[in-house]
C-alpha positions as a Markdown table, in Angstrom:
| # | Residue | x | y | z |
|---|---|---|---|---|
| 1 | Ala | 140.2 | -47.4 | 93.1 |
| 2 | Gly | 143.1 | -46.6 | 90.6 |
| 3 | Ala | 143.5 | -44.1 | 88.0 |
| 4 | Val | 141.5 | -43.3 | 84.8 |
| 5 | Asp | 142.9 | -41.9 | 81.7 |
| 6 | Leu | 140.9 | -38.7 | 80.6 |
| 7 | Arg | 141.5 | -39.3 | 76.8 |
| 8 | Glu | 139.8 | -42.8 | 77.1 |
| 9 | Leu | 137.0 | -41.2 | 79.1 |
| 10 | Leu | 136.6 | -38.6 | 76.4 |
| 11 | Ala | 136.5 | -41.2 | 73.6 |
| 12 | Val | 133.9 | -43.2 | 75.6 |
| 13 | Ser | 131.9 | -40.2 | 76.4 |
| 14 | Val | 131.7 | -39.2 | 72.7 |
| 15 | Leu | 130.5 | -42.7 | 71.7 |
| 16 | Ala | 127.9 | -42.7 | 74.7 |
| 17 | Ala | 126.6 | -39.5 | 73.5 |
| 18 | Val | 126.4 | -40.7 | 69.7 |
| 19 | Arg | 124.7 | -44.2 | 71.0 |
| 20 | Gly | 122.1 | -42.3 | 73.2 |
| 21 | Gly | 121.4 | -40.1 | 70.3 |
| 22 | Gln | 120.7 | -43.0 | 68.0 |
| 23 | Glu | 118.0 | -44.1 | 70.6 |
| 24 | Val | 116.7 | -40.6 | 70.8 |
| 25 | Lys | 116.2 | -40.3 | 66.8 |
| 26 | Arg | 114.8 | -43.8 | 66.8 |
| 27 | Val | 112.1 | -43.2 | 69.2 |
| 28 | Arg | 111.1 | -39.9 | 67.7 |
| 29 | Glu | 111.2 | -41.1 | 64.0 |
| 30 | Gly | 109.1 | -44.5 | 65.1 |
| 31 | Asn | 106.7 | -41.8 | 66.9 |
| 32 | Val | 106.5 | -44.2 | 70.1 |
| 33 | Leu | 107.5 | -41.6 | 72.7 |
| 34 | Asn | 105.1 | -42.9 | 75.3 |
| 35 | Ala | 105.3 | -39.5 | 77.0 |
| 36 | Lys | 104.3 | -39.2 | 80.5 |
| 37 | Ala | 104.4 | -36.5 | 83.1 |
| 38 | Lys | 107.3 | -36.8 | 85.2 |
| 39 | Gly | 106.2 | -34.1 | 87.9 |
| 40 | Lys | 106.6 | -30.4 | 87.7 |
| 41 | Thr | 109.6 | -28.0 | 87.5 |
| 42 | Arg | 110.0 | -25.4 | 90.3 |
| 43 | Glu | 108.4 | -23.0 | 87.6 |
| 44 | Gly | 105.3 | -25.3 | 87.6 |
| 45 | Ala | 105.8 | -26.7 | 84.1 |
| 46 | Glu | 104.9 | -30.2 | 83.4 |
| 47 | Glu | 108.2 | -32.3 | 83.0 |
| 48 | Gln | 107.8 | -34.9 | 80.5 |
| 49 | Leu | 109.6 | -38.3 | 80.5 |
| 50 | Thr | 109.7 | -40.2 | 77.1 |
| 51 | Ser | 110.9 | -43.5 | 76.3 |
| 52 | Gly | 113.8 | -41.7 | 74.3 |
| 53 | Asp | 114.9 | -40.3 | 77.6 |
| 54 | Val | 114.9 | -43.7 | 79.2 |
| 55 | Leu | 116.5 | -45.8 | 76.4 |
| 56 | Ser | 119.2 | -43.2 | 75.7 |
| 57 | Asn | 119.9 | -43.1 | 79.4 |
| 58 | Arg | 120.1 | -47.0 | 79.6 |
| 59 | Arg | 122.6 | -47.0 | 76.6 |
| 60 | Met | 124.7 | -44.3 | 77.8 |
| 61 | Phe | 124.8 | -45.2 | 81.6 |
| 62 | Tyr | 125.7 | -48.8 | 80.8 |
| 63 | Leu | 128.4 | -48.0 | 78.2 |
| 64 | Leu | 130.1 | -45.6 | 80.6 |
| 65 | Lys | 129.6 | -47.9 | 83.6 |
| 66 | Gly | 131.0 | -50.9 | 81.9 |
| 67 | Ala | 134.3 | -48.9 | 80.5 |
| 68 | Phe | 134.9 | -47.2 | 83.9 |
| 69 | Pro | 133.2 | -49.1 | 86.9 |
| 70 | Ala | 135.0 | -47.2 | 89.6 |
| 71 | Val | 133.8 | -43.8 | 88.3 |
| 72 | Gln | 130.9 | -42.0 | 89.9 |
| 73 | Ile | 128.0 | -41.4 | 87.2 |
| 74 | Asn | 125.3 | -39.0 | 87.8 |
| 75 | Ser | 122.3 | -39.2 | 85.5 |
| 76 | Glu | 119.0 | -37.2 | 84.9 |
| 77 | Glu | 117.1 | -40.4 | 84.5 |
| 78 | Arg | 117.0 | -43.2 | 87.3 |
| 79 | Val | 118.6 | -46.5 | 86.0 |
| 80 | Asp | 116.5 | -49.6 | 86.6 |
| 81 | Thr | 118.7 | -52.3 | 87.4 |
| 82 | Ala | 116.3 | -54.9 | 86.3 |
| 83 | Asp | 116.9 | -53.3 | 83.0 |
| 84 | Gln | 120.7 | -53.8 | 83.0 |
| 85 | Glu | 122.4 | -54.2 | 79.6 |
| 86 | Thr | 126.1 | -55.0 | 79.0 |
| 87 | Val | 127.4 | -52.5 | 76.5 |
| 88 | Ala | 131.0 | -53.4 | 75.8 |
| 89 | Trp | 133.5 | -50.6 | 74.7 |
| 90 | Asp | 136.4 | -51.9 | 72.5 |
| 91 | Arg | 138.7 | -49.2 | 74.0 |
| 92 | Ser | 139.5 | -47.8 | 70.5 |
| 93 | Ile | 140.1 | -44.0 | 70.2 |
| 94 | Pro | 139.0 | -42.2 | 67.2 |
| 95 | Glu | 141.7 | -40.7 | 65.1 |
| 96 | Asp | 140.9 | -37.0 | 65.8 |
| 97 | Ile | 141.0 | -37.4 | 69.5 |
| 98 | Lys | 144.3 | -39.2 | 69.2 |
| 99 | Gln | 145.8 | -36.5 | 67.1 |
| 100 | Lys | 144.6 | -33.7 | 69.5 |
| 101 | Ile | 144.7 | -35.2 | 73.1 |
| 102 | Gln | 147.5 | -36.7 | 75.0 |
| 103 | Pro | 146.8 | -39.3 | 77.6 |
| 104 | Lys | 146.2 | -38.0 | 81.1 |
| 105 | Glu | 145.6 | -40.0 | 84.2 |
| 106 | Val | 143.6 | -38.9 | 87.2 |
| 107 | Pro | 142.4 | -40.6 | 90.3 |
| 108 | Ala | 139.1 | -42.4 | 89.7 |
| 109 | Glu | 137.7 | -41.0 | 92.9 |
| 110 | Ser | 138.3 | -37.6 | 91.7 |
| 111 | Val | 136.0 | -38.1 | 88.7 |
| 112 | Thr | 132.2 | -37.5 | 88.4 |
| 113 | Val | 130.6 | -38.0 | 85.3 |
| 114 | Trp | 127.2 | -36.2 | 84.2 |
| 115 | Ile | 124.9 | -37.7 | 81.7 |
| 116 | Asp | 122.0 | -35.9 | 80.0 |
| 117 | Pro | 120.4 | -38.6 | 77.9 |
| 118 | Leu | 118.0 | -36.2 | 76.2 |
| 119 | Asp | 118.3 | -32.6 | 76.6 |
| 120 | Ala | 115.1 | -30.3 | 75.7 |
| 121 | Thr | 112.5 | -33.1 | 76.2 |
| 122 | Gln | 109.7 | -30.7 | 76.0 |
| 123 | Glu | 110.9 | -29.6 | 72.5 |
| 124 | Tyr | 111.4 | -33.2 | 71.8 |
| 125 | Thr | 107.5 | -33.9 | 72.5 |
| 126 | Glu | 106.8 | -30.8 | 70.1 |
| 127 | Asp | 109.0 | -32.3 | 67.5 |
| 128 | Leu | 111.3 | -29.3 | 67.5 |
| 129 | Arg | 114.2 | -31.5 | 66.7 |
| 130 | Gln | 117.2 | -28.8 | 66.3 |
| 131 | Tyr | 117.0 | -28.3 | 70.1 |
| 132 | Val | 117.6 | -31.6 | 71.3 |
| 133 | Thr | 121.1 | -33.0 | 72.4 |
| 134 | Thr | 122.5 | -35.7 | 74.2 |
| 135 | Met | 125.4 | -34.7 | 76.7 |
| 136 | Val | 128.4 | -36.2 | 78.7 |
| 137 | Cys | 130.4 | -34.2 | 81.0 |
| 138 | Val | 133.3 | -35.2 | 83.2 |
| 139 | Ala | 134.2 | -33.2 | 86.1 |
| 140 | Val | 137.6 | -33.7 | 88.1 |
| 141 | Asn | 137.4 | -32.4 | 91.7 |
| 142 | Gly | 134.2 | -30.7 | 90.9 |
| 143 | Lys | 135.7 | -28.9 | 87.9 |
| 144 | Pro | 134.1 | -29.6 | 84.4 |
| 145 | Val | 137.1 | -30.7 | 82.0 |
| 146 | Ile | 135.5 | -32.8 | 79.3 |
| 147 | Gly | 132.3 | -31.7 | 77.6 |
| 148 | Val | 130.5 | -33.7 | 74.7 |
| 149 | Ile | 127.3 | -32.1 | 73.1 |
| 150 | His | 125.7 | -34.3 | 70.4 |
| 151 | Lys | 122.9 | -33.4 | 68.2 |
| 152 | Pro | 121.0 | -36.6 | 67.4 |
| 153 | Phe | 119.0 | -35.4 | 64.4 |
| 154 | Ser | 122.0 | -33.9 | 62.5 |
| 155 | Ser | 124.7 | -36.3 | 63.9 |
| 156 | Tyr | 126.7 | -33.2 | 64.8 |
| 157 | Thr | 129.1 | -33.5 | 67.9 |
| 158 | Ala | 131.2 | -30.8 | 69.7 |
| 159 | Trp | 133.8 | -32.1 | 72.2 |
| 160 | Ala | 136.5 | -30.4 | 74.2 |
| 161 | Met | 138.8 | -31.2 | 77.0 |
| 162 | Val | 140.3 | -28.4 | 79.2 |
| 163 | Asp | 144.1 | -28.0 | 78.5 |
| 164 | Gly | 143.8 | -30.7 | 76.0 |
| 165 | Gly | 142.0 | -29.9 | 72.7 |
| 166 | Ser | 138.7 | -29.6 | 71.0 |
| 167 | Asn | 136.8 | -30.3 | 67.5 |
| 168 | Val | 135.0 | -27.0 | 67.8 |
| 169 | Lys | 136.0 | -23.2 | 68.0 |
| 170 | Ala | 134.8 | -20.0 | 69.5 |
| 171 | Arg | 133.1 | -17.7 | 67.0 |
| 172 | Ala | 135.5 | -14.8 | 66.0 |
| 173 | Ser | 133.3 | -11.6 | 66.2 |
| 174 | Tyr | 130.6 | -10.2 | 68.4 |
| 175 | Asn | 128.8 | -7.0 | 67.9 |
| 176 | Glu | 128.7 | -5.0 | 71.3 |
| 177 | Lys | 126.1 | -2.7 | 69.9 |
| 178 | Thr | 123.4 | -5.5 | 69.2 |
| 179 | Pro | 124.1 | -8.2 | 71.5 |
| 180 | Arg | 122.3 | -11.5 | 70.9 |
| 181 | Ile | 121.2 | -13.1 | 74.2 |
| 182 | Ile | 119.8 | -16.7 | 74.0 |
| 183 | Val | 117.3 | -17.6 | 76.8 |
| 184 | Ser | 114.9 | -20.5 | 77.5 |
| 185 | Arg | 111.6 | -20.2 | 75.6 |
| 186 | Ser | 109.7 | -20.2 | 78.9 |
| 187 | His | 111.5 | -17.0 | 80.3 |
| 188 | Ala | 112.2 | -15.0 | 77.3 |
| 189 | Gly | 109.8 | -12.2 | 78.5 |
| 190 | Lys | 111.4 | -12.2 | 82.1 |
| 191 | Val | 114.9 | -11.7 | 80.7 |
| 192 | Glu | 113.9 | -9.5 | 77.8 |
| 193 | Gln | 113.3 | -6.5 | 80.0 |
| 194 | Val | 116.4 | -6.7 | 82.1 |
| 195 | Ala | 118.5 | -7.6 | 78.9 |
| 196 | Arg | 117.3 | -4.3 | 77.2 |
| 197 | Gln | 117.8 | -2.2 | 80.2 |
| 198 | Thr | 121.3 | -3.7 | 80.5 |
| 199 | Phe | 122.5 | -3.8 | 77.0 |
| 200 | Gly | 120.3 | -1.2 | 75.3 |
| 201 | Asn | 117.3 | -1.2 | 73.0 |
| 202 | Lys | 119.1 | -3.1 | 70.2 |
| 203 | Thr | 119.4 | -6.2 | 72.1 |
| 204 | Val | 118.1 | -9.3 | 70.3 |
| 205 | Ile | 116.4 | -12.0 | 72.3 |
| 206 | Ile | 116.6 | -15.4 | 71.1 |
| 207 | Pro | 114.3 | -18.0 | 72.8 |
| 208 | Ala | 115.5 | -21.5 | 72.5 |
| 209 | Gly | 115.1 | -24.8 | 73.9 |
| 210 | Gly | 117.7 | -27.0 | 75.5 |
| 211 | Ala | 120.8 | -25.9 | 77.6 |
| 212 | Gly | 123.1 | -27.9 | 75.0 |
| 213 | Tyr | 121.7 | -25.8 | 72.1 |
| 214 | Lys | 122.2 | -22.7 | 73.8 |
| 215 | Val | 125.9 | -23.2 | 74.3 |
| 216 | Leu | 126.4 | -24.4 | 70.7 |
| 217 | Ala | 124.9 | -20.9 | 69.8 |
| 218 | Leu | 128.0 | -19.3 | 71.3 |
| 219 | Leu | 130.3 | -21.4 | 69.1 |
| 220 | Asp | 131.4 | -21.7 | 65.6 |
| 221 | Val | 129.2 | -24.7 | 64.6 |
| 222 | Ala | 128.9 | -25.9 | 61.0 |
| 223 | Glu | 125.4 | -26.8 | 61.5 |
| 224 | Lys | 122.4 | -25.3 | 59.5 |
| 225 | Asn | 119.8 | -25.9 | 62.4 |
| 226 | Gln | 121.8 | -23.6 | 64.8 |
| 227 | Glu | 121.2 | -20.1 | 65.8 |
| 228 | Glu | 124.1 | -17.9 | 66.9 |
| 229 | Ala | 124.2 | -15.8 | 70.0 |
| 230 | Asp | 126.8 | -13.8 | 71.9 |
| 231 | Val | 125.4 | -14.5 | 75.6 |
| 232 | Tyr | 123.4 | -17.3 | 77.3 |
| 233 | Ile | 121.5 | -16.3 | 80.3 |
| 234 | His | 119.3 | -18.5 | 82.5 |
| 235 | Val | 117.5 | -16.9 | 85.4 |
| 236 | Thr | 116.2 | -19.9 | 87.5 |
| 237 | Tyr | 117.2 | -22.9 | 89.0 |
| 238 | Ile | 118.9 | -25.6 | 86.6 |
| 239 | Lys | 120.1 | -29.1 | 86.8 |
| 240 | Lys | 123.9 | -29.8 | 86.6 |
| 241 | Trp | 123.8 | -32.5 | 83.8 |
| 242 | Asp | 122.1 | -29.7 | 81.8 |
| 243 | Ile | 125.0 | -27.4 | 81.9 |
| 244 | Cys | 128.1 | -29.3 | 82.8 |
| 245 | Ala | 129.1 | -30.4 | 79.3 |
| 246 | Gly | 128.5 | -26.8 | 78.0 |
| 247 | Asn | 130.6 | -25.3 | 80.8 |
| 248 | Ala | 133.6 | -27.8 | 80.1 |
| 249 | Val | 133.5 | -26.9 | 76.3 |
| 250 | Leu | 133.5 | -23.1 | 77.2 |
| 251 | Arg | 136.3 | -23.6 | 79.7 |
| 252 | Ala | 138.3 | -25.4 | 77.3 |
| 253 | Leu | 137.8 | -22.7 | 74.6 |
| 254 | Gly | 138.6 | -19.8 | 77.0 |
| 255 | Gly | 134.9 | -18.9 | 77.7 |
| 256 | His | 133.1 | -18.7 | 80.9 |
| 257 | Met | 129.8 | -20.1 | 82.5 |
| 258 | Thr | 129.2 | -19.0 | 86.0 |
| 259 | Thr | 126.2 | -18.1 | 88.1 |
| 260 | Leu | 124.6 | -14.6 | 87.7 |
| 261 | Thr | 126.7 | -13.3 | 90.3 |
| 262 | Gly | 130.0 | -14.7 | 88.8 |
| 263 | Glu | 130.4 | -17.8 | 90.9 |
| 264 | Glu | 132.1 | -20.9 | 89.4 |
| 265 | Ile | 129.7 | -23.9 | 89.5 |
| 266 | Ser | 131.0 | -27.0 | 91.4 |
| 267 | Tyr | 130.0 | -30.2 | 89.7 |
| 268 | Thr | 130.1 | -32.4 | 93.0 |
| 269 | Gly | 127.3 | -32.7 | 95.6 |
| 270 | Ser | 123.8 | -31.6 | 94.9 |
| 271 | Asp | 122.4 | -32.0 | 91.4 |
| 272 | Gly | 121.1 | -28.5 | 91.2 |
| 273 | Asn | 122.5 | -25.0 | 90.7 |
| 274 | Glu | 120.6 | -22.2 | 92.4 |
| 275 | Gly | 122.0 | -19.1 | 91.1 |
| 276 | Gly | 121.0 | -19.0 | 87.4 |
| 277 | Leu | 123.8 | -18.8 | 84.9 |
| 278 | Ile | 125.6 | -16.6 | 82.4 |
| 279 | Ala | 127.8 | -18.1 | 79.6 |
| 280 | Ser | 130.0 | -16.1 | 77.2 |
| 281 | Ile | 133.1 | -16.5 | 75.2 |
| 282 | Asn | 135.6 | -13.9 | 73.7 |
| 283 | Met | 133.9 | -11.2 | 75.9 |
| 284 | Asn | 134.8 | -9.6 | 79.2 |
| 285 | His | 132.7 | -11.9 | 81.4 |
| 286 | Lys | 133.4 | -9.9 | 84.5 |
| 287 | Ala | 132.1 | -6.8 | 82.9 |
| 288 | Leu | 129.0 | -8.7 | 81.6 |
| 289 | Ile | 128.1 | -9.7 | 85.2 |
| 290 | Glu | 128.8 | -6.2 | 86.5 |
| 291 | Lys | 126.1 | -5.0 | 83.9 |
| 292 | Leu | 123.5 | -7.4 | 85.3 |
| 293 | Pro | 122.4 | -6.1 | 88.6 |
| 294 | Asp | 118.8 | -7.3 | 88.3 |
| 295 | Leu | 118.8 | -10.7 | 87.2 |
| 296 | Glu | 120.0 | -12.4 | 90.3 |
| 297 | Lys | 116.8 | -11.0 | 92.0 |
| 298 | Thr | 114.4 | -12.4 | 89.3 |
| 299 | Ser | 116.0 | -15.9 | 89.7 |
| 300 | His | 114.5 | -16.5 | 93.3 |
| 301 | Lys | 111.0 | -15.7 | 92.3 |
């Protein structure tokens, strides 16, 4: 199956996220979402599927597949083969990636690409545009090594490669006295109680949509539609394409994303992560986990 160059894979991942984002934005601005129910989440919330998801997915999937046919690609939406399109990649590598990243070859069979063509679909249907991202993640032997998070409505893109480089930094300072915890809009209340018990009454809870947005909140993002937080906590089952890119970016910058009990998440095999998650950067991650005795219990309810 041969080898693939991670620097090329990063370049095409950035392009895929941007191209997918263009579809997401076009559909939203034209107001032709054609939203329909895709089923229910485990918590019983309606899951929406819009033409933004579908068109972004098609664009992203075929761009990556055309550039790297030997690599396994896992995507949130099913790709309809009747809908196949050829999206050619000219193999050019953007200047900022060229300057920061060295070529690095890995065996094609060790690579799994995870794409999320539209993160925060619920918020997208509600026109809460700041939460929406498109994401690509490259895992090698199950470890996330390349992450791309793109915000289609502000054209902001964060990318990073483990042991490579990035175009984004961690934020410099955290206030341990009044930590800000970013959580899903749907379970802010559930996390709030535990967070206050754990970190004290001054804890600020920030409810937000989208896993991509929540990871960006931990970083130094030059973006006016982006809140800032110190810790990202998720207490229920979550899909790997939602979290892989953020996990890679955090790892590249020296941060951590683990299950609530501190286990690393493997990005091979099943597409779901059962153990909830906690993400932090520039903090003692282990100490955080030891402070969180009750969250693991709530994650299985």
